[in-house]
């Protein structure tokens, strides 16, 4: 009998290595590689013939599956209009961010609308989940609840019950008895997710898999499951802030990059239907270093405040502390300001932050970031009634952004009267807001700060 050959798998990214190493070449993680039995030995003999599979053509008309609305509008938006039957979803996020709370609320909401919904917790006892449900005012919802980690038993139960929705909280606690590794290892997480996704497709059950984002390498993160599921949602937010963002990073049934905004309260998560108003909430007198960015998150415009602080450094190397923005992009903007506009930031500490805990990844935020930096450096406030957007290229030219009209409409709705935008933007029809267009950063700097 051939003895099983062990392999070495990175617990962070799932890359397979021939031998152990301290650092994973694929993801750069340290101490993340562990020895594991391989997932499958493969077919014993190649001579074995499989069954022929049925082929069909592309023109066959399948009726679109009806989507089930959760009754929580922000969640439906991220799902692309509602839950698709027989789909597999992954909800990832840091421990303690509120995944269980969100999914318990969603399960209860689906159940109240008549869908058969099960919530399987591998982390908490049923009494704990019940207590939380009571605190959230959900105790009367007809949710089927169980505390279990043995996936074989769970699948047997699901097969009998045939619910419309099953939530598995979390995948890292589940184990299959035919896989010889500890729960939470890449092999277990992968095999368990594979079984769950297969079950969802075969039996027409929508399965939601919860996955903790893990910092150290002992436990597999949700990334190893991402490619198996139809939809990947991440629940993000700063622990200190009450705001939570549910972001679709992959969606086979709707737009990716859509966000839903929630607020963590004493009674669980409540929806925030007007995020712009929220992210701009405590703006009082104009202060230097603050710029409002008119951004687009998914299909919806969201205004956010970019805050900058620039101060002489007390250390040998100047600090660049960036929260909520890509630090690589910020370095590029600093370099363009220095090289194209002659405004050096050497010897100055730079702190940048997006108010409210939102993460901004759009290149169109460049101009607002540059404006916040300059405003902080020159100690000149940007007129409070103006918003900015536009991508800065390495030459210092400003590039028009997508969906300009939506950005302008949202800004006008919130009482802004001026938009600073790249020349050549497609303005469309917007009332109540004037546009000041600049073709490059130098022109903008000269006009706004009298330098350049
Ligand atoms: P939880 O849903 O357990 O997080 P996860 O499943 O992602 O690990 O949320 C835990 C946090 O949420 C906890 O720190 C307390 C907070 N919380 C509230 O503020 N209000 C509430 O009503 C609930 C249920 C939790
Ligand atoms: Mg939890």
Coordinates of C-alpha atoms and ligand atoms in Angstrom, one line a residue:
X1 CA 0.0 0.0 0.0
X2 CA 1.3 3.4 -0.9
X3 CA 1.9 5.4 2.3
X4 CA 0.2 8.8 2.3
X5 CA 2.6 11.6 1.3
X6 CA 2.3 14.6 3.5
X7 CA 2.4 18.1 2.1
X8 CA 3.1 21.5 3.6
X9 CA 0.3 24.0 3.4
X10 CA 0.4 27.7 4.2
X11 CA -2.5 28.3 6.6
X12 CA -2.9 31.9 5.5
X13 CA -3.2 31.6 1.7
X14 CA -3.5 27.9 1.1
X15 CA -0.3 27.6 -1.1
X16 CA 1.1 24.1 -1.1
X17 CA 4.9 23.6 -0.6
X18 CA 7.1 20.5 -1.0
X19 CA 8.9 21.1 2.2
X20 CA 8.6 23.2 5.3
X21 CA 9.9 26.8 5.3
X22 CA 9.7 29.7 7.8
X23 CA 8.2 32.0 5.2
X24 CA 5.5 31.3 2.6
X25 CA 6.8 32.4 -0.9
X26 CA 3.2 32.9 -2.1
X27 CA 1.9 35.3 0.5
X28 CA 5.0 36.3 2.4
X29 CA 3.5 35.2 5.8
X30 CA 6.0 34.1 8.5
X31 CA 5.5 30.8 10.3
X32 CA 2.3 30.0 8.5
X33 CA 3.4 26.7 6.9
X34 CA 2.2 23.5 8.5
X35 CA 2.3 19.8 7.6
X36 CA -0.9 18.3 6.5
X37 CA -2.3 15.1 5.0
X38 CA -3.3 15.8 1.4
X39 CA -7.0 16.5 0.7
X40 CA -7.4 13.6 -1.7
X41 CA -5.2 10.8 -3.1
X42 CA -6.8 11.2 -6.5
X43 CA -8.3 8.5 -8.6
X44 CA -6.6 5.1 -7.8
X45 CA -6.2 3.9 -11.4
X46 CA -6.4 6.0 -14.5
X47 CA -8.1 3.1 -16.4
X48 CA -11.3 3.6 -14.4
X49 CA -13.9 5.1 -16.6
X50 CA -16.3 7.8 -15.3
X51 CA -19.9 8.3 -16.3
X52 CA -20.6 10.5 -19.4
X53 CA -22.1 13.8 -18.4
X54 CA -25.1 15.5 -20.0
X55 CA -24.2 18.4 -22.2
X56 CA -26.5 21.3 -23.0
X57 CA -26.3 24.5 -25.0
X58 CA -26.1 28.2 -24.0
X59 CA -29.4 29.1 -25.5
X60 CA -31.5 27.0 -23.2
X61 CA -33.7 29.4 -21.2
X62 CA -33.6 29.0 -17.5
X63 CA -36.0 31.2 -15.6
X64 CA -34.1 33.6 -13.3
X65 CA -34.3 32.5 -9.7
X66 CA -36.5 34.7 -7.6
X67 CA -34.4 36.6 -5.1
X68 CA -35.5 36.5 -1.5
X69 CA -35.4 39.9 0.2
X70 CA -34.0 39.9 3.7
X71 CA -36.1 42.8 4.8
X72 CA -32.8 44.6 5.6
X73 CA -32.3 47.0 2.7
X74 CA -28.6 47.5 3.2
X75 CA -28.0 43.8 3.2
X76 CA -30.1 43.3 0.1
X77 CA -28.2 46.0 -1.7
X78 CA -24.9 44.2 -1.0
X79 CA -26.3 40.9 -2.1
X80 CA -27.3 42.5 -5.4
X81 CA -31.0 42.6 -4.7
X82 CA -31.6 39.8 -2.3
X83 CA -30.6 36.2 -1.5
X84 CA -30.3 33.8 -4.4
X85 CA -31.6 30.3 -3.7
X86 CA -29.0 27.5 -3.8
X87 CA -26.1 30.0 -3.6
X88 CA -23.1 29.8 -1.3
X89 CA -22.0 33.0 0.5
X90 CA -18.9 33.7 2.6
X91 CA -19.1 36.4 5.3
X92 CA -15.6 37.3 6.5
X93 CA -14.4 39.7 9.1
X94 CA -12.3 40.2 12.2
X95 CA -13.4 38.4 15.3
X96 CA -15.8 40.6 17.3
X97 CA -16.7 42.9 14.5
X98 CA -20.3 41.7 14.5
X99 CA -20.7 38.9 12.0
X100 CA -22.8 36.7 14.3
X101 CA -25.0 39.6 15.2
X102 CA -25.6 40.6 11.6
X103 CA -26.3 37.0 10.5
X104 CA -28.6 36.3 13.5
X105 CA -30.6 39.4 12.6
X106 CA -30.7 38.4 8.9
X107 CA -31.7 34.8 9.7
X108 CA -34.5 36.1 12.0
X109 CA -35.6 38.5 9.3
X110 CA -35.8 35.8 6.7
X111 CA -37.6 33.5 9.1
X112 CA -40.2 36.1 9.9
X113 CA -41.0 36.4 6.2
X114 CA -41.8 32.8 6.1
X115 CA -38.5 31.3 4.9
X116 CA -37.3 28.2 6.7
X117 CA -34.0 29.4 8.2
X118 CA -31.5 27.6 10.4
X119 CA -28.6 29.1 12.4
X120 CA -25.9 26.6 13.3
X121 CA -23.4 27.9 15.8
X122 CA -20.1 26.2 16.3
X123 CA -18.8 28.8 18.6
X124 CA -21.5 29.6 21.0
X125 CA -23.9 27.5 23.0
X126 CA -27.6 27.7 22.1
X127 CA -28.3 29.5 25.4
X128 CA -25.8 32.2 24.5
X129 CA -27.4 32.6 21.0
X130 CA -30.8 32.7 22.6
X131 CA -29.7 35.4 25.1
X132 CA -28.4 37.5 22.3
X133 CA -31.6 37.0 20.3
X134 CA -33.6 38.2 23.3
X135 CA -31.4 41.3 23.6
X136 CA -31.9 42.0 20.0
X137 CA -35.7 41.5 20.2
X138 CA -35.6 38.5 17.9
X139 CA -36.7 35.8 20.3
X140 CA -40.1 35.4 18.6
X141 CA -38.6 34.7 15.1
X142 CA -39.1 31.1 14.0
X143 CA -35.4 30.3 13.5
X144 CA -34.1 26.7 13.9
X145 CA -31.1 26.9 16.2
X146 CA -28.4 24.4 16.9
X147 CA -24.9 24.3 18.4
X148 CA -22.8 21.8 16.5
X149 CA -19.4 21.4 14.9
X150 CA -19.6 17.9 13.3
X151 CA -20.3 18.7 9.7
X152 CA -21.6 15.2 8.8
X153 CA -24.3 15.6 11.5
X154 CA -25.1 19.1 10.3
X155 CA -25.5 18.1 6.7
X156 CA -27.7 15.1 7.6
X157 CA -29.9 17.5 9.6
X158 CA -30.0 20.1 6.7
X159 CA -30.9 17.3 4.3
X160 CA -33.8 16.3 6.5
X161 CA -35.0 19.8 7.3
X162 CA -34.5 21.3 3.8
X163 CA -34.4 24.9 4.9
X164 CA -34.2 27.9 2.5
X165 CA -31.3 29.3 4.3
X166 CA -28.6 27.8 6.6
X167 CA -26.0 29.9 8.4
X168 CA -22.8 28.1 9.5
X169 CA -21.0 30.2 12.2
X170 CA -18.0 29.7 11.7
X171 CA -16.2 27.5 9.2
X172 CA -13.1 27.4 11.4
X173 CA -15.0 25.4 14.0
X174 CA -16.4 22.8 11.6
X175 CA -14.8 19.4 11.1
X176 CA -15.3 16.4 8.9
X177 CA -14.3 13.0 10.4
X178 CA -12.7 11.8 7.2
X179 CA -10.1 14.6 7.2
X180 CA -7.1 14.0 9.5
X181 CA -6.4 17.5 10.6
X182 CA -7.6 19.8 13.4
X183 CA -10.6 22.0 12.9
X184 CA -9.4 25.4 11.5
X185 CA -6.6 23.9 9.5
X186 CA -6.6 24.6 5.7
X187 CA -7.5 21.0 5.0
X188 CA -10.5 21.0 7.3
X189 CA -11.7 24.4 6.3
X190 CA -11.4 23.6 2.6
X191 CA -13.1 20.2 2.8
X192 CA -15.9 21.5 5.0
X193 CA -16.5 24.5 2.7
X194 CA -16.4 22.2 -0.3
X195 CA -19.1 19.9 1.3
X196 CA -21.3 22.9 2.2
X197 CA -21.1 24.5 -1.2
X198 CA -21.9 21.1 -2.9
X199 CA -24.8 20.7 -0.6
X200 CA -26.1 24.2 -1.4
X201 CA -26.0 23.5 -5.1
X202 CA -27.5 20.0 -5.0
X203 CA -30.3 20.6 -2.5
X204 CA -31.2 24.2 -3.3
X205 CA -30.3 25.6 0.1
X206 CA -28.7 29.0 0.4
X207 CA -25.7 28.5 2.7
X208 CA -23.9 31.3 4.5
X209 CA -20.5 30.5 5.7
X210 CA -18.9 32.7 8.4
X211 CA -15.1 33.0 8.4
X212 CA -12.9 34.8 10.8
X213 CA -10.0 36.8 9.4
X214 CA -7.0 35.4 11.3
X215 CA -3.8 37.2 12.2
X216 CA -1.6 34.3 13.0
X217 CA -0.9 31.2 10.9
X218 CA -2.3 28.4 13.1
X219 CA -5.9 28.9 11.8
X220 CA -6.9 29.1 8.1
X221 CA -8.5 32.4 7.1
X222 CA -11.5 32.9 4.9
X223 CA -9.4 33.5 1.8
X224 CA -9.0 29.8 1.3
X225 CA -12.8 29.5 0.8
X226 CA -13.2 32.6 -1.4
X227 CA -12.9 30.8 -4.8
X228 CA -15.4 28.1 -3.9
X229 CA -18.4 30.4 -3.1
X230 CA -20.6 32.5 -5.3
X231 CA -20.5 35.6 -3.1
X232 CA -17.9 37.0 -0.8
X233 CA -18.8 39.7 1.7
X234 CA -16.4 41.3 4.2
X235 CA -17.7 43.0 7.3
X236 CA -15.2 45.8 8.2
X237 CA -14.9 48.6 10.6
X238 CA -12.7 50.0 13.3
X239 CA -13.3 48.5 16.7
X240 CA -13.5 51.9 18.3
X241 CA -16.1 53.2 15.8
X242 CA -19.7 52.1 15.8
X243 CA -19.9 52.0 12.0
X244 CA -19.6 48.8 10.1
X245 CA -19.3 48.3 6.4
X246 CA -20.5 45.2 4.7
X247 CA -18.6 45.0 1.4
X248 CA -19.1 42.7 -1.6
X249 CA -15.7 41.7 -2.9
X250 CA -17.0 39.0 -5.2
X251 CA -20.6 38.4 -6.4
X252 CA -21.7 36.1 -9.1
X253 CA -25.2 37.5 -8.9
X254 CA -24.6 41.2 -8.6
X255 CA -22.2 44.1 -8.7
X256 CA -19.0 43.7 -6.6
X257 CA -17.7 46.5 -4.5
X258 CA -21.2 47.4 -3.3
X259 CA -21.3 48.4 0.3
X260 CA -23.9 48.4 3.0
X261 CA -23.5 50.6 6.0
X262 CA -24.5 49.7 9.5
X263 CA -24.2 51.1 13.0
X264 CA -23.5 48.9 16.0
X265 CA -25.9 49.9 18.8
X266 CA -27.0 48.4 22.1
X267 CA -29.8 46.6 20.2
X268 CA -27.6 45.1 17.5
X269 CA -26.9 46.5 14.1
X270 CA -29.1 49.2 12.6
X271 CA -29.0 50.3 9.0
X272 CA -27.6 53.6 7.9
X273 CA -29.5 54.6 4.8
X274 CA -27.7 57.9 4.2
X275 CA -24.0 57.2 4.8
X276 CA -22.8 60.5 3.4
X277 CA -24.6 62.4 6.1
X278 CA -23.1 60.1 8.7
X279 CA -19.5 60.2 7.5
X280 CA -19.6 64.0 7.4
X281 CA -21.6 64.3 10.6
X282 CA -19.5 66.5 12.9
X283 CA -18.2 69.1 10.6
X284 CA -18.2 72.4 12.4
X285 CA -16.0 75.4 11.5
X286 CA -13.6 75.0 8.5
X287 CA -10.3 73.6 9.8
X288 CA -7.1 73.3 7.8
X289 CA -6.3 69.7 6.8
X290 CA -9.9 68.7 6.0
X291 CA -11.2 68.0 2.5
X292 CA -14.5 66.3 1.4
X293 CA -14.1 63.6 -1.2
X294 CA -17.1 62.9 -3.4
X295 CA -16.6 59.1 -3.9
X296 CA -18.5 56.2 -5.4
X297 CA -18.9 52.9 -3.4
X298 CA -20.3 50.3 -5.6
X299 CA -23.3 51.9 -7.3
X300 CA -23.8 54.6 -4.7
X301 CA -22.1 58.0 -4.2
X302 CA -20.7 58.5 -0.7
X303 CA -19.1 61.6 0.6
X304 CA -16.3 61.2 3.1
X305 CA -14.0 63.6 4.9
X306 CA -10.2 63.2 4.4
X307 CA -8.2 64.6 7.3
X308 CA -4.6 65.4 7.2
X309 CA -2.1 66.6 9.8
X310 CA 1.4 67.8 8.8
X311 CA 4.0 68.6 11.5
X312 CA 7.8 69.0 11.6
X313 CA 9.3 65.7 12.5
X314 CA 11.2 65.0 15.7
X315 CA 12.8 61.8 14.4
X316 CA 15.4 61.1 11.8
X317 CA 13.0 59.8 9.2
X318 CA 9.6 61.5 8.7
X319 CA 6.6 59.5 9.6
X320 CA 3.8 58.6 7.2
X321 CA 0.8 57.3 9.1
X322 CA -2.2 56.5 6.9
X323 CA -5.6 55.1 8.1
X324 CA -8.3 54.2 5.6
X325 CA -6.3 54.9 2.4
X326 CA -3.7 53.1 0.4
X327 CA -0.3 54.2 1.7
X328 CA 1.3 53.5 -1.6
X329 CA -1.0 55.9 -3.3
X330 CA -0.4 58.5 -0.6
X331 CA 3.4 58.2 -1.2
X332 CA 2.8 58.7 -4.9
X333 CA 0.8 61.8 -4.3
X334 CA 3.5 63.2 -2.0
X335 CA 6.1 62.6 -4.6
X336 CA 4.0 64.3 -7.4
X337 CA 3.4 67.3 -5.1
X338 CA 7.2 67.5 -4.6
X339 CA 8.3 66.8 -8.2
X340 CA 5.6 68.6 -10.2
X341 CA 4.5 71.4 -7.9
X342 CA 7.8 72.0 -5.9
X343 CA 6.2 71.5 -2.5
X344 CA 8.4 69.3 -0.4
X345 CA 7.2 67.2 2.5
X346 CA 10.7 66.0 3.6
X347 CA 11.2 66.6 7.3
X348 CA 7.5 66.7 7.9
X349 CA 5.5 64.0 9.6
X350 CA 2.3 63.3 7.7
X351 CA -0.9 61.8 9.2
X352 CA -3.8 60.9 7.0
X353 CA -7.2 59.6 8.1
X354 CA -10.6 58.9 6.6
X355 CA -13.3 60.1 9.1
X356 CA -15.8 57.5 10.3
X357 CA -13.6 54.4 9.7
X358 CA -14.4 54.0 6.0
X359 CA -11.7 52.5 3.7
X360 CA -11.4 54.5 0.5
X361 CA -9.7 52.7 -2.4
X362 CA -10.9 54.7 -5.4
X363 CA -8.1 56.5 -7.3
X364 CA -10.4 59.5 -7.7
X365 CA -9.7 60.3 -4.0
X366 CA -6.2 61.5 -5.0
X367 CA -7.2 65.2 -5.4
X368 CA -9.0 65.3 -2.1
X369 CA -5.9 63.7 -0.4
X370 CA -3.6 66.2 -2.1
X371 CA -5.9 69.1 -1.0
X372 CA -6.0 67.9 2.6
X373 CA -2.2 67.6 2.7
X374 CA -1.7 71.0 1.2
X375 CA -4.3 72.6 3.4
X376 CA -2.6 71.1 6.5
X377 CA 0.8 72.1 5.3
X378 CA -0.1 75.7 4.4
X379 CA -2.5 76.0 7.4
X380 CA -5.3 77.3 5.0
X381 CA -8.7 75.8 5.3
X382 CA -10.5 74.6 2.1
X383 CA -13.8 76.4 1.6
X384 CA -16.3 74.2 3.6
X385 CA -18.9 74.1 0.9
X386 CA -16.7 72.4 -1.6
X387 CA -16.1 68.8 -2.5
X388 CA -13.2 67.3 -4.6
X389 CA -12.5 64.3 -6.8
X390 CA -10.1 63.3 -9.5
X391 CA -7.2 61.0 -10.1
X392 CA -3.7 62.5 -10.2
X393 CA -1.3 61.0 -12.7
X394 CA 2.4 60.9 -12.3
X395 CA 2.8 63.8 -14.6
X396 CA 0.6 65.9 -12.3
X397 CA -2.3 65.9 -14.8
X398 CA -5.8 65.4 -13.4
X399 CA -7.9 62.5 -14.9
X400 CA -11.7 62.6 -15.0
X401 CA -13.4 60.1 -12.7
X402 CA -16.4 57.8 -13.5
X403 CA -19.9 58.7 -12.5
X404 CA -19.2 62.4 -12.2
X405 CA -22.9 63.3 -12.4
X406 CA -23.8 61.0 -9.4
X407 CA -21.0 62.5 -7.3
X408 CA -22.3 66.1 -8.1
X409 CA -25.9 65.2 -7.3
X410 CA -25.0 63.7 -4.0
X411 CA -22.9 66.7 -3.1
X412 CA -25.6 69.1 -4.1
X413 CA -28.1 67.1 -2.1
X414 CA -26.0 67.6 1.0
X415 CA -25.7 71.3 0.6
X416 CA -22.3 71.6 -1.1
X417 CA -22.2 74.4 -3.7
X418 CA -18.8 73.9 -5.4
X419 CA -17.1 70.8 -6.8
X420 CA -13.4 70.8 -7.7
X421 CA -13.0 68.4 -10.5
X422 CA -10.6 67.5 -13.4
X423 CA -11.1 69.3 -16.7
X424 CA -13.0 67.2 -19.2
X425 CA -15.3 65.6 -16.6
X426 CA -18.7 64.6 -18.0
X427 CA -20.9 66.9 -16.0
X428 CA -24.4 65.8 -17.1
X429 CA -27.2 67.8 -15.7
X430 CA -26.7 68.9 -12.2
X431 CA -28.3 71.8 -10.5
X432 CA -27.3 73.7 -7.4
X433 CA -23.6 73.0 -7.6
X434 CA -20.9 74.9 -9.6
X435 CA -17.9 73.0 -11.0
X436 CA -14.3 74.4 -11.0
X437 CA -12.3 72.4 -13.4
X438 CA -8.5 72.0 -13.4
X439 CA -6.4 70.2 -15.9
X440 CA -3.4 69.6 -13.7
X441 CA -2.4 69.7 -10.0
X442 CA -0.1 72.8 -10.5
X443 CA -3.0 74.9 -11.7
X444 CA -5.1 73.7 -8.7
X445 CA -2.4 74.4 -6.2
X446 CA -1.7 77.9 -7.7
X447 CA -5.4 78.8 -7.5
X448 CA -6.2 77.4 -4.1
X449 CA -3.1 78.0 -2.2
X450 CA -1.3 80.7 -4.1
X451 CA 1.8 78.6 -4.5
X452 CA 3.1 76.1 -7.1
Ligands
LIG1 P1 -20.3 39.4 17.3 O1 -21.5 39.4 16.4 O2 -20.2 38.3 18.3 O3 -18.9 39.3 16.5 P2 -18.3 38.2 15.6 O4 -19.3 37.1 15.4 O5 -17.9 38.9 14.3 O6 -17.1 37.7 16.3 O7 -20.2 40.8 17.9 C1 -19.5 41.0 19.1 C2 -19.4 42.5 19.4 O8 -20.6 43.3 19.1 C3 -19.2 42.6 20.9 O9 -18.0 43.2 21.1 C4 -20.4 43.3 21.4 C5 -21.0 44.0 20.2 N1 -22.5 44.1 20.3 C6 -23.1 45.3 20.5 O10 -22.4 46.3 20.7 N2 -24.4 45.3 20.6 C7 -25.2 44.2 20.4 O11 -26.4 44.3 20.5 C8 -24.5 43.0 20.2 C9 -25.3 41.7 20.1 C10 -23.2 43.0 20.2
LIG2 MG1 -19.3 35.2 16.1

